PDB file of C-alpha atoms in Angstrom:
ATOM      1  CA  MET A   1      -0.039   0.000   0.013  1.00 83.00           C
ATOM      2  CA  SER A   2       2.763   2.420   0.810  1.00 87.00           C
ATOM      3  CA  ASP A   3       4.187   1.688  -2.765  1.00 88.00           C
ATOM      4  CA  PHE A   4       1.052   3.018  -4.136  1.00 86.00           C
ATOM      5  CA  PHE A   5       1.230   6.286  -2.201  1.00 83.00           C
ATOM      6  CA  VAL A   6       4.867   6.654  -3.265  1.00 87.00           C
ATOM      7  CA  TYR A   7       3.846   6.078  -6.776  1.00 82.00           C
ATOM      8  CA  LEU A   8       1.165   8.805  -6.538  1.00 82.00           C
ATOM      9  CA  PHE A   9       3.159  11.408  -4.537  1.00 84.00           C
ATOM     10  CA  TRP A  10       6.711  11.017  -5.964  1.00 83.00           C
ATOM     11  CA  PRO A  11       7.735  14.604  -6.499  1.00 83.00           C
ATOM     12  CA  ASN A  12       9.530  14.218  -9.937  1.00 78.00           C
ATOM     13  CA  PRO A  13       8.667  10.982 -11.685  1.00 79.00           C
ATOM     14  CA  ALA A  14      10.909  10.407 -14.696  1.00 75.00           C
ATOM     15  CA  ASN A  15      10.526   8.748 -18.111  1.00 76.00           C
ATOM     16  CA  ALA A  16       8.419  11.443 -19.656  1.00 83.00           C
ATOM     17  CA  SER A  17       8.916  13.022 -23.156  1.00 87.00           C
ATOM     18  CA  TYR A  18       6.780  14.770 -25.604  1.00 90.00           C
ATOM     19  CA  ASP A  19       6.906  11.936 -28.109  1.00 91.00           C
ATOM     20  CA  SER A  20       5.622   9.319 -25.524  1.00 90.00           C
ATOM     21  CA  PRO A  21       2.284   7.798 -26.570  1.00 92.00           C
ATOM     22  CA  LYS A  22       0.900   8.693 -23.077  1.00 90.00           C
ATOM     23  CA  ALA A  23       1.866  12.400 -23.384  1.00 91.00           C
ATOM     24  CA  LEU A  24       0.461  12.589 -26.905  1.00 94.00           C
ATOM     25  CA  VAL A  25      -2.767  11.076 -25.891  1.00 95.00           C
ATOM     26  CA  LEU A  26      -3.084  13.448 -22.882  1.00 94.00           C
ATOM     27  CA  LEU A  27      -2.182  16.359 -25.159  1.00 96.00           C
ATOM     28  CA  ALA A  28      -4.700  15.311 -27.736  1.00 97.00           C
ATOM     29  CA  ILE A  29      -7.409  15.018 -24.904  1.00 97.00           C
ATOM     30  CA  CYS A  30      -6.621  18.455 -23.483  1.00 97.00           C
ATOM     31  CA  LEU A  31      -6.701  20.127 -26.908  1.00 97.00           C
ATOM     32  CA  LEU A  32      -9.845  18.252 -27.668  1.00 98.00           C
ATOM     33  CA  PHE A  33     -11.443  19.846 -24.448  1.00 98.00           C
ATOM     34  CA  ILE A  34     -10.329  23.303 -25.654  1.00 97.00           C
ATOM     35  CA  THR A  35     -11.706  22.974 -29.095  1.00 98.00           C
ATOM     36  CA  ALA A  36     -15.023  21.485 -27.580  1.00 97.00           C
ATOM     37  CA  SER A  37     -15.307  24.629 -25.426  1.00 97.00           C
ATOM     38  CA  PHE A  38     -15.572  26.844 -28.533  1.00 97.00           C
ATOM     39  CA  ALA A  39     -17.910  24.286 -30.188  1.00 97.00           C
ATOM     40  CA  ILE A  40     -20.276  24.319 -27.129  1.00 96.00           C
ATOM     41  CA  LYS A  41     -20.220  28.184 -27.135  1.00 96.00           C
ATOM     42  CA  GLN A  42     -21.464  28.194 -30.770  1.00 96.00           C
ATOM     43  CA  TRP A  43     -23.936  25.452 -30.110  1.00 95.00           C
ATOM     44  CA  ARG A  44     -25.380  27.268 -27.064  1.00 94.00           C
ATOM     45  CA  LYS A  45     -25.868  30.608 -29.237  1.00 94.00           C
ATOM     46  CA  GLY A  46     -28.329  28.600 -31.439  1.00 93.00           C
ATOM     47  CA  LEU A  47     -30.448  27.168 -28.466  1.00 91.00           C
ATOM     48  CA  LYS A  48     -34.060  28.225 -28.289  1.00 89.00           C
ATOM     49  CA  ASN A  49     -34.970  26.316 -25.145  1.00 86.00           C
ATOM     50  CA  ALA A  50     -34.412  28.724 -22.115  1.00 87.00           C
ATOM     51  CA  PRO A  51     -33.908  26.003 -19.510  1.00 89.00           C
ATOM     52  CA  THR A  52     -31.289  24.166 -21.603  1.00 91.00           C
ATOM     53  CA  LYS A  53     -29.486  27.407 -22.452  1.00 92.00           C
ATOM     54  CA  LYS A  54     -29.585  28.375 -18.639  1.00 92.00           C
ATOM     55  CA  LEU A  55     -28.217  24.924 -17.480  1.00 91.00           C
ATOM     56  CA  SER A  56     -25.435  24.775 -20.137  1.00 93.00           C
ATOM     57  CA  ARG A  57     -24.125  28.304 -19.182  1.00 93.00           C
ATOM     58  CA  SER A  58     -20.903  27.064 -17.498  1.00 95.00           C
ATOM     59  CA  TRP A  59     -20.103  24.122 -19.881  1.00 96.00           C
ATOM     60  CA  SER A  60     -17.967  26.241 -22.246  1.00 96.00           C
ATOM     61  CA  SER A  61     -15.787  27.892 -19.745  1.00 97.00           C
ATOM     62  CA  THR A  62     -15.408  24.746 -17.722  1.00 97.00           C
ATOM     63  CA  THR A  63     -14.226  22.531 -20.593  1.00 97.00           C
ATOM     64  CA  PHE A  64     -11.745  25.475 -21.590  1.00 98.00           C
ATOM     65  CA  TRP A  65     -10.250  25.447 -18.077  1.00 98.00           C
ATOM     66  CA  PHE A  66     -10.156  21.669 -17.788  1.00 97.00           C
ATOM     67  CA  GLY A  67      -8.320  21.550 -20.999  1.00 97.00           C
ATOM     68  CA  LEU A  68      -5.928  24.302 -20.071  1.00 98.00           C
ATOM     69  CA  ILE A  69      -5.136  22.704 -16.678  1.00 97.00           C
ATOM     70  CA  GLY A  70      -4.515  19.424 -18.357  1.00 96.00           C
ATOM     71  CA  LEU A  71      -2.022  20.963 -20.835  1.00 96.00           C
ATOM     72  CA  PHE A  72      -0.338  22.583 -17.878  1.00 96.00           C
ATOM     73  CA  LEU A  73      -0.053  19.279 -16.142  1.00 94.00           C
ATOM     74  CA  VAL A  74       1.369  17.529 -19.172  1.00 94.00           C
ATOM     75  CA  VAL A  75       3.990  20.167 -19.771  1.00 93.00           C
ATOM     76  CA  CYS A  76       4.954  20.145 -16.081  1.00 92.00           C
ATOM     77  CA  ARG A  77       5.249  16.228 -16.180  1.00 90.00           C
ATOM     78  CA  VAL A  78       7.369  16.404 -19.438  1.00 91.00           C
ATOM     79  CA  GLU A  79       9.613  19.073 -18.285  1.00 90.00           C
ATOM     80  CA  GLY A  80      10.108  17.569 -14.908  1.00 87.00           C
ATOM     81  CA  ILE A  81       8.881  20.461 -12.694  1.00 88.00           C
ATOM     82  CA  SER A  82       8.990  19.016  -9.121  1.00 84.00           C
ATOM     83  CA  PHE A  83       5.697  18.661  -7.266  1.00 86.00           C
ATOM     84  CA  LEU A  84       3.676  19.920 -10.099  1.00 87.00           C
ATOM     85  CA  SER A  85       4.434  16.799 -12.048  1.00 85.00           C
ATOM     86  CA  MET A  86       3.099  14.348  -9.403  1.00 88.00           C
ATOM     87  CA  ARG A  87       0.499  11.852 -10.573  1.00 88.00           C
ATOM     88  CA  VAL A  88      -1.670  12.776  -7.722  1.00 91.00           C
ATOM     89  CA  TRP A  89      -2.564  15.993  -9.604  1.00 92.00           C
ATOM     90  CA  TRP A  90      -3.930  14.018 -12.465  1.00 92.00           C
ATOM     91  CA  LEU A  91      -5.957  12.103 -10.046  1.00 94.00           C
ATOM     92  CA  ALA A  92      -7.377  15.414  -8.433  1.00 96.00           C
ATOM     93  CA  TRP A  93      -7.962  16.668 -12.086  1.00 96.00           C
ATOM     94  CA  LEU A  94     -10.026  13.449 -12.897  1.00 97.00           C
ATOM     95  CA  LEU A  95     -12.017  13.604  -9.656  1.00 97.00           C
ATOM     96  CA  ALA A  96     -12.958  17.203 -10.237  1.00 98.00           C
ATOM     97  CA  LEU A  97     -13.997  16.442 -13.832  1.00 97.00           C
ATOM     98  CA  ALA A  98     -15.973  13.472 -12.636  1.00 98.00           C
ATOM     99  CA  LEU A  99     -17.519  15.534  -9.779  1.00 98.00           C
ATOM    100  CA  TYR A 100     -18.529  18.335 -12.171  1.00 97.00           C
ATOM    101  CA  GLY A 101     -20.075  15.956 -14.654  1.00 96.00           C
ATOM    102  CA  PHE A 102     -22.070  14.323 -11.889  1.00 97.00           C
ATOM    103  CA  VAL A 103     -23.382  17.594 -10.453  1.00 97.00           C
ATOM    104  CA  GLN A 104     -24.276  18.896 -13.945  1.00 96.00           C
ATOM    105  CA  LEU A 105     -26.096  15.696 -14.832  1.00 95.00           C
ATOM    106  CA  LYS A 106     -28.093  15.903 -11.599  1.00 95.00           C
ATOM    107  CA  MET A 107     -28.935  19.495 -12.219  1.00 94.00           C
ATOM    108  CA  PHE A 108     -29.967  18.868 -15.749  1.00 91.00           C
ATOM    109  CA  LYS A 109     -32.240  16.016 -14.723  1.00 91.00           C
ATOM    110  CA  ALA A 110     -33.887  18.051 -11.879  1.00 91.00           C
ATOM    111  CA  ARG A 111     -34.261  21.344 -13.507  1.00 89.00           C
ATOM    112  CA  HIS A 112     -34.661  20.713 -17.339  1.00 85.00           C
ATOM    113  CA  TYR A 113     -38.123  21.002 -18.734  1.00 81.00           C
ATOM    114  CA  GLU A 114     -39.793  21.593 -22.075  1.00 77.00           C
ATOM    115  CA  VAL A 115     -42.873  23.765 -22.531  1.00 75.00           C
ATOM    116  CA  LEU A 116     -45.382  21.634 -24.391  1.00 78.00           C
ATOM    117  CA  PRO A 117     -48.186  23.001 -26.468  1.00 82.00           C
ATOM    118  CA  LYS A 118     -51.646  22.987 -24.967  1.00 83.00           C
ATOM    119  CA  GLN A 119     -54.089  20.644 -26.644  1.00 79.00           C
ATOM    120  CA  LYS A 120     -57.747  21.278 -26.648  1.00 75.00           C
ATOM    121  CA  VAL A 121     -59.659  18.170 -25.501  1.00 70.00           C
ATOM    122  CA  ALA A 122     -62.509  17.370 -27.774  1.00 67.00           C
ATOM    123  CA  ALA A 123     -66.091  17.611 -26.360  1.00 72.00           C
ATOM    124  CA  THR A 124     -67.678  14.370 -25.158  1.00 77.00           C
ATOM    125  CA  GLU A 125     -71.217  13.276 -25.447  1.00 80.00           C
ATOM    126  CA  ARG A 126     -72.040  13.974 -21.758  1.00 80.00           C
ATOM    127  CA  ASP A 127     -70.719  17.725 -21.999  1.00 78.00           C
ATOM    128  CA  ARG A 128     -74.058  18.526 -23.701  1.00 76.00           C
ATOM    129  CA  TYR A 129     -75.879  17.731 -20.452  1.00 80.00           C
ATOM    130  CA  LEU A 130     -73.583  19.327 -18.012  1.00 81.00           C
ATOM    131  CA  PRO A 131     -74.349  22.948 -16.805  1.00 83.00           C
ATOM    132  CA  LYS A 132     -72.780  25.784 -18.831  1.00 82.00           C
ATOM    133  CA  LYS A 133     -71.626  29.248 -17.786  1.00 83.00           C
ATOM    134  CA  LYS A 134     -74.449  31.754 -17.531  1.00 82.00           C
ATOM    135  CA  LYS A 135     -74.401  34.638 -20.001  1.00 80.00           C
ATOM    136  CA  LYS A 136     -74.406  38.096 -18.422  1.00 72.00           C
TER     137      LYS A 136
END
């Protein structure tokens, strides 16, 4: 168990370079987050549903910041910056992303609604015999 904590909290893990597959995948994911933030912003401008627009207000900036922080973590790891290249920061980044996604999903399920058009109910046979409003 202590080996696991040493693995997570080692201040300057070695063996990282820009051409390693892990670093390339992480860079691609972080750049995807940044480009997705601009796509979300454009998608939001075209929304007509007010509750969806209100609930998705923070999505663009949050994906941008998660991408930027991820890029920072990759660069710190590759450049060997002590204490910023610890693996525990990636765990914290991933947990924060999962917590944000969970909260947004709960909020979306709880607060999202759609205004349905009203439908007039057709008159039934018994409506003829029920009392009507008096004319003034």
